Amino acid sequence: NAEKFYNIEKRMERKSRKFKLLSQVYDINFQPYDEPFKMTSIIFNSMVNKMKKECQAKNSDKIRISFLHPSLSFGIHIPFMDVGDMSGDVLLNELERVAQSNDIFLIHDGDIRAELTLISMPEGKGYDSMHHEVNEGINHMIKKKQSIIQICNI
């Protein structure tokens, strides 16, 4: 059971400056585990799937994850992407890039934490009144839209 190796807790809601929408922030804490080559992929895929289900995230929503570890000078940041594109393998690819160049960084030691930010994107296509009558012709649009002014240049 991979769910016993991580814990997802909602920390807060805040306004996203980038999207100007309300975002949900979650903290993810990992427990130490043995057999990192066998378990890491299973744990991260389970964590992503659980997050999608618990947060009721749609594929069009945006997600960002930042990993923090005491042995790293800077966090590992995965920028906003569609929830449908996020998987445990995407996370592992980013973590493996850092792990290759840092001997002290261990994914399975239990010291890694993650901050997950989820933004529910609004749906809809907006007001679309003129486009369905384009085939009627310009004369029909001039009659219907009284704000169109016809200018005759001499």
mmCIF file of N, CA, C and O in Angstrom, residues 82-143:
data_model
loop_
_atom_site.group_PDB
_atom_site.id
_atom_site.type_symbol
_atom_site.label_atom_id
_atom_site.label_comp_id
_atom_site.label_asym_id
_atom_site.label_seq_id
_atom_site.Cartn_x
_atom_site.Cartn_y
_atom_site.Cartn_z
ATOM 1 N N ASP A 82 -1.098 21.519 -16.975
ATOM 2 C CA ASP A 82 -2.436 20.942 -16.880
ATOM 3 C C ASP A 82 -2.401 19.706 -15.995
ATOM 4 O O ASP A 82 -1.451 18.921 -16.051
ATOM 5 N N VAL A 83 -3.441 19.529 -15.190
ATOM 6 C CA VAL A 83 -3.526 18.370 -14.308
ATOM 7 C C VAL A 83 -3.493 17.079 -15.120
ATOM 8 O O VAL A 83 -2.889 16.090 -14.708
ATOM 9 N N GLY A 84 -4.096 17.086 -16.291
ATOM 10 C CA GLY A 84 -4.098 15.899 -17.143
ATOM 11 C C GLY A 84 -2.707 15.480 -17.590
ATOM 12 O O GLY A 84 -2.470 14.311 -17.888
ATOM 13 N N ASP A 85 -1.771 16.430 -17.649
ATOM 14 C CA ASP A 85 -0.402 16.127 -18.061
ATOM 15 C C ASP A 85 0.488 15.713 -16.896
ATOM 16 O O ASP A 85 1.600 15.235 -17.103
ATOM 17 N N MET A 86 0.027 15.926 -15.665
ATOM 18 C CA MET A 86 0.831 15.611 -14.488
ATOM 19 C C MET A 86 0.730 14.129 -14.171
ATOM 20 O O MET A 86 -0.349 13.559 -14.161
ATOM 21 N N SER A 87 1.877 13.523 -13.918
ATOM 22 C CA SER A 87 1.910 12.119 -13.501
ATOM 23 C C SER A 87 3.095 11.937 -12.557
ATOM 24 O O SER A 87 3.950 12.809 -12.434
ATOM 25 N N GLY A 88 3.135 10.790 -11.930
ATOM 26 C CA GLY A 88 4.263 10.484 -11.055
ATOM 27 C C GLY A 88 5.564 10.428 -11.821
ATOM 28 O O GLY A 88 6.622 10.786 -11.306
ATOM 29 N N ASP A 89 5.501 10.010 -13.084
ATOM 30 C CA ASP A 89 6.712 9.933 -13.901
ATOM 31 C C ASP A 89 7.272 11.320 -14.215
ATOM 32 O O ASP A 89 8.485 11.503 -14.276
ATOM 33 N N VAL A 90 6.412 12.290 -14.420
ATOM 34 C CA VAL A 90 6.870 13.674 -14.652
ATOM 35 C C VAL A 90 7.635 14.173 -13.422
ATOM 36 O O VAL A 90 8.709 14.772 -13.542
ATOM 37 N N LEU A 91 7.088 13.896 -12.240
ATOM 38 C CA LEU A 91 7.760 14.311 -11.005
ATOM 39 C C LEU A 91 9.100 13.612 -10.850
ATOM 40 O O LEU A 91 10.107 14.233 -10.501
ATOM 41 N N LEU A 92 9.119 12.319 -11.097
ATOM 42 C CA LEU A 92 10.358 11.556 -10.938
ATOM 43 C C LEU A 92 11.440 12.003 -11.917
ATOM 44 O O LEU A 92 12.617 12.025 -11.564
ATOM 45 N N ASN A 93 11.063 12.353 -13.127
ATOM 46 C CA ASN A 93 12.056 12.835 -14.089
ATOM 47 C C ASN A 93 12.760 14.084 -13.580
ATOM 48 O O ASN A 93 13.975 14.232 -13.713
ATOM 49 N N GLU A 94 12.008 15.000 -12.990
ATOM 50 C CA GLU A 94 12.609 16.221 -12.444
ATOM 51 C C GLU A 94 13.495 15.897 -11.239
ATOM 52 O O GLU A 94 14.584 16.452 -11.093
ATOM 53 N N LEU A 95 13.010 15.018 -10.368
ATOM 54 C CA LEU A 95 13.791 14.651 -9.184
ATOM 55 C C LEU A 95 15.066 13.893 -9.566
ATOM 56 O O LEU A 95 16.118 14.093 -8.945
ATOM 57 N N GLU A 96 14.998 13.051 -10.564
ATOM 58 C CA GLU A 96 16.175 12.287 -10.983
ATOM 59 C C GLU A 96 17.249 13.186 -11.571
ATOM 60 O O GLU A 96 18.438 12.920 -11.403
ATOM 61 N N ARG A 97 16.849 14.240 -12.247
ATOM 62 C CA ARG A 97 17.842 15.181 -12.787
ATOM 63 C C ARG A 97 18.679 15.781 -11.678
ATOM 64 O O ARG A 97 19.887 15.935 -11.808
ATOM 65 N N VAL A 98 18.027 16.133 -10.573
ATOM 66 C CA VAL A 98 18.749 16.715 -9.443
ATOM 67 C C VAL A 98 19.547 15.642 -8.711
ATOM 68 O O VAL A 98 20.685 15.860 -8.298
ATOM 69 N N ALA A 99 18.958 14.462 -8.544
ATOM 70 C CA ALA A 99 19.621 13.384 -7.817
ATOM 71 C C ALA A 99 20.907 12.937 -8.507
ATOM 72 O O ALA A 99 21.856 12.520 -7.840
ATOM 73 N N GLN A 100 20.971 13.031 -9.827
ATOM 74 C CA GLN A 100 22.176 12.624 -10.556
ATOM 75 C C GLN A 100 23.367 13.494 -10.206
ATOM 76 O O GLN A 100 24.492 13.023 -10.148
ATOM 77 N N SER A 101 23.123 14.778 -9.967
ATOM 78 C CA SER A 101 24.234 15.698 -9.717
ATOM 79 C C SER A 101 24.435 15.994 -8.234
ATOM 80 O O SER A 101 25.271 16.805 -7.883
ATOM 81 N N ASN A 102 23.678 15.339 -7.360
ATOM 82 C CA ASN A 102 23.791 15.602 -5.924
ATOM 83 C C ASN A 102 23.804 14.267 -5.185
ATOM 84 O O ASN A 102 22.792 13.584 -5.088
ATOM 85 N N ASP A 103 24.977 13.910 -4.630
ATOM 86 C CA ASP A 103 25.124 12.617 -3.961
ATOM 87 C C ASP A 103 24.389 12.564 -2.624
ATOM 88 O O ASP A 103 24.019 11.493 -2.165
ATOM 89 N N ILE A 104 24.176 13.703 -1.999
ATOM 90 C CA ILE A 104 23.563 13.743 -0.669
ATOM 91 C C ILE A 104 22.047 13.614 -0.752
ATOM 92 O O ILE A 104 21.409 13.096 0.150
ATOM 93 N N PHE A 105 21.468 14.041 -1.851
ATOM 94 C CA PHE A 105 20.010 14.054 -2.009
ATOM 95 C C PHE A 105 19.486 12.638 -2.205
ATOM 96 O O PHE A 105 19.831 11.953 -3.160
ATOM 97 N N LEU A 106 18.651 12.195 -1.264
ATOM 98 C CA LEU A 106 18.023 10.879 -1.348
ATOM 99 C C LEU A 106 16.510 11.069 -1.316
ATOM 100 O O LEU A 106 15.978 11.696 -0.408
ATOM 101 N N ILE A 107 15.828 10.507 -2.292
ATOM 102 C CA ILE A 107 14.376 10.644 -2.378
ATOM 103 C C ILE A 107 13.689 9.868 -1.261
ATOM 104 O O ILE A 107 12.686 10.299 -0.716
ATOM 105 N N HIS A 108 14.242 8.729 -0.872
ATOM 106 C CA HIS A 108 13.563 7.796 0.023
ATOM 107 C C HIS A 108 13.898 7.962 1.507
ATOM 108 O O HIS A 108 13.477 7.158 2.317
ATOM 109 N N ASP A 109 14.628 9.012 1.898
ATOM 110 C CA ASP A 109 15.054 9.130 3.299
ATOM 111 C C ASP A 109 14.004 9.751 4.225
ATOM 112 O O ASP A 109 14.207 9.831 5.425
ATOM 113 N N GLY A 110 12.887 10.202 3.686
ATOM 114 C CA GLY A 110 11.818 10.749 4.521
ATOM 115 C C GLY A 110 11.943 12.230 4.811
ATOM 116 O O GLY A 110 11.069 12.803 5.467
ATOM 117 N N ASP A 111 13.018 12.869 4.349
ATOM 118 C CA ASP A 111 13.206 14.302 4.601
ATOM 119 C C ASP A 111 12.600 15.179 3.512
ATOM 120 O O ASP A 111 12.547 16.395 3.645
ATOM 121 N N ILE A 112 12.166 14.585 2.428
ATOM 122 C CA ILE A 112 11.621 15.377 1.321
ATOM 123 C C ILE A 112 10.185 15.799 1.637
ATOM 124 O O ILE A 112 9.410 15.047 2.213
ATOM 125 N N ARG A 113 9.888 17.043 1.319
ATOM 126 C CA ARG A 113 8.537 17.595 1.472
ATOM 127 C C ARG A 113 8.161 18.229 0.145
ATOM 128 O O ARG A 113 9.022 18.610 -0.638
ATOM 129 N N ALA A 114 6.881 18.365 -0.059
ATOM 130 C CA ALA A 114 6.416 18.980 -1.303
ATOM 131 C C ALA A 114 5.281 19.950 -0.987
ATOM 132 O O ALA A 114 4.524 19.756 -0.043
ATOM 133 N N GLU A 115 5.233 21.012 -1.781
ATOM 134 C CA GLU A 115 4.115 21.950 -1.724
ATOM 135 C C GLU A 115 3.433 21.900 -3.077
ATOM 136 O O GLU A 115 4.064 22.114 -4.106
ATOM 137 N N LEU A 116 2.163 21.588 -3.051
ATOM 138 C CA LEU A 116 1.380 21.435 -4.270
ATOM 139 C C LEU A 116 0.384 22.579 -4.344
ATOM 140 O O LEU A 116 -0.303 22.850 -3.370
ATOM 141 N N THR A 117 0.327 23.257 -5.476
ATOM 142 C CA THR A 117 -0.626 24.342 -5.683
ATOM 143 C C THR A 117 -1.539 23.958 -6.838
ATOM 144 O O THR A 117 -1.065 23.629 -7.921
ATOM 145 N N LEU A 118 -2.837 23.996 -6.572
ATOM 146 C CA LEU A 118 -3.838 23.621 -7.566
ATOM 147 C C LEU A 118 -4.734 24.817 -7.835
ATOM 148 O O LEU A 118 -5.232 25.441 -6.904
ATOM 149 N N ILE A 119 -4.928 25.134 -9.106
ATOM 150 C CA ILE A 119 -5.795 26.236 -9.505
ATOM 151 C C ILE A 119 -6.891 25.685 -10.408
ATOM 152 O O ILE A 119 -6.612 25.064 -11.427
ATOM 153 N N SER A 120 -8.135 25.882 -10.000
ATOM 154 C CA SER A 120 -9.275 25.469 -10.818
ATOM 155 C C SER A 120 -9.542 26.552 -11.848
ATOM 156 O O SER A 120 -9.918 27.669 -11.501
ATOM 157 N N MET A 121 -9.341 26.207 -13.094
ATOM 158 C CA MET A 121 -9.509 27.176 -14.170
ATOM 159 C C MET A 121 -10.993 27.292 -14.518
ATOM 160 O O MET A 121 -11.714 26.299 -14.532
ATOM 161 N N PRO A 122 -11.452 28.505 -14.808
ATOM 162 C CA PRO A 122 -12.865 28.680 -15.189
ATOM 163 C C PRO A 122 -13.126 28.058 -16.556
ATOM 164 O O PRO A 122 -12.237 27.971 -17.403
ATOM 165 N N GLU A 123 -14.348 27.609 -16.737
ATOM 166 C CA GLU A 123 -14.731 27.021 -18.006
ATOM 167 C C GLU A 123 -15.736 27.923 -18.703
ATOM 168 O O GLU A 123 -16.398 28.727 -18.078
ATOM 169 N N GLY A 124 -15.862 27.745 -19.978
ATOM 170 C CA GLY A 124 -16.805 28.537 -20.753
ATOM 171 C C GLY A 124 -16.106 29.151 -21.930
ATOM 172 O O GLY A 124 -14.893 29.242 -21.986
ATOM 173 N N LYS A 125 -16.906 29.613 -22.884
ATOM 174 C CA LYS A 125 -16.300 30.203 -24.070
ATOM 175 C C LYS A 125 -16.683 31.659 -24.253
ATOM 176 O O LYS A 125 -16.317 32.269 -25.226
ATOM 177 N N GLY A 126 -17.427 32.203 -23.329
ATOM 178 C CA GLY A 126 -17.750 33.620 -23.420
ATOM 179 C C GLY A 126 -18.956 33.904 -24.285
ATOM 180 O O GLY A 126 -19.633 33.012 -24.787
ATOM 181 N N TYR A 127 -19.222 35.161 -24.509
ATOM 182 C CA TYR A 127 -20.367 35.617 -25.276
ATOM 183 C C TYR A 127 -20.047 35.503 -26.752
ATOM 184 O O TYR A 127 -19.061 36.030 -27.236
ATOM 185 N N ASP A 128 -20.855 34.797 -27.484
ATOM 186 C CA ASP A 128 -20.555 34.472 -28.874
ATOM 187 C C ASP A 128 -21.759 34.784 -29.756
ATOM 188 O O ASP A 128 -22.277 33.931 -30.444
ATOM 189 N N SER A 129 -22.219 36.032 -29.730
ATOM 190 C CA SER A 129 -23.472 36.354 -30.409
ATOM 191 C C SER A 129 -23.323 36.555 -31.914
ATOM 192 O O SER A 129 -24.224 36.248 -32.668
ATOM 193 N N MET A 130 -22.212 37.102 -32.369
ATOM 194 C CA MET A 130 -22.106 37.451 -33.787
ATOM 195 C C MET A 130 -21.684 36.280 -34.653
ATOM 196 O O MET A 130 -22.041 36.199 -35.812
ATOM 197 N N HIS A 131 -20.935 35.350 -34.117
ATOM 198 C CA HIS A 131 -20.304 34.339 -34.958
ATOM 199 C C HIS A 131 -21.293 33.356 -35.577
ATOM 200 O O HIS A 131 -21.024 32.844 -36.651
ATOM 201 N N HIS A 132 -22.390 33.090 -34.943
ATOM 202 C CA HIS A 132 -23.314 32.128 -35.529
ATOM 203 C C HIS A 132 -24.103 32.724 -36.693
ATOM 204 O O HIS A 132 -24.760 32.006 -37.425
ATOM 205 N N GLU A 133 -24.028 34.015 -36.911
ATOM 206 C CA GLU A 133 -24.757 34.646 -38.010
ATOM 207 C C GLU A 133 -23.833 35.147 -39.111
ATOM 208 O O GLU A 133 -24.254 35.882 -39.988
ATOM 209 N N VAL A 134 -22.588 34.724 -39.101
ATOM 210 C CA VAL A 134 -21.627 35.185 -40.103
ATOM 211 C C VAL A 134 -22.059 34.759 -41.500
ATOM 212 O O VAL A 134 -21.898 35.497 -42.472
ATOM 213 N N ASN A 135 -22.636 33.593 -41.620
ATOM 214 C CA ASN A 135 -23.039 33.096 -42.939
ATOM 215 C C ASN A 135 -24.233 33.848 -43.509
ATOM 216 O O ASN A 135 -24.555 33.682 -44.676
ATOM 217 N N GLU A 136 -24.915 34.640 -42.726
ATOM 218 C CA GLU A 136 -26.082 35.395 -43.200
ATOM 219 C C GLU A 136 -25.667 36.539 -44.122
ATOM 220 O O GLU A 136 -26.463 37.026 -44.895
ATOM 221 N N GLY A 137 -24.453 37.006 -43.980
ATOM 222 C CA GLY A 137 -23.975 38.080 -44.840
ATOM 223 C C GLY A 137 -23.872 39.413 -44.094
ATOM 224 O O GLY A 137 -24.436 39.612 -43.019
ATOM 225 N N ILE A 138 -23.159 40.342 -44.681
ATOM 226 C CA ILE A 138 -22.902 41.642 -44.064
ATOM 227 C C ILE A 138 -24.168 42.479 -43.947
ATOM 228 O O ILE A 138 -24.343 43.213 -42.976
ATOM 229 N N ASN A 139 -25.066 42.388 -44.910
ATOM 230 C CA ASN A 139 -26.299 43.181 -44.855
ATOM 231 C C ASN A 139 -27.153 42.779 -43.652
ATOM 232 O O ASN A 139 -27.740 43.633 -42.994
ATOM 233 N N HIS A 140 -27.210 41.493 -43.372
ATOM 234 C CA HIS A 140 -27.974 41.031 -42.205
ATOM 235 C C HIS A 140 -27.335 41.558 -40.914
ATOM 236 O O HIS A 140 -28.038 41.982 -39.993
ATOM 237 N N MET A 141 -26.016 41.546 -40.860
ATOM 238 C CA MET A 141 -25.326 42.016 -39.650
ATOM 239 C C MET A 141 -25.518 43.522 -39.468
ATOM 240 O O MET A 141 -25.649 44.010 -38.351
ATOM 241 N N ILE A 142 -25.542 44.277 -40.566
ATOM 242 C CA ILE A 142 -25.750 45.724 -40.470
ATOM 243 C C ILE A 142 -27.147 46.022 -39.933
ATOM 244 O O ILE A 142 -27.341 46.911 -39.114
ATOM 245 N N LYS A 143 -28.139 45.271 -40.388
ATOM 246 C CA LYS A 143 -29.502 45.472 -39.891
ATOM 247 C C LYS A 143 -29.621 45.087 -38.421
ATOM 248 O O LYS A 143 -30.269 45.761 -37.641
#
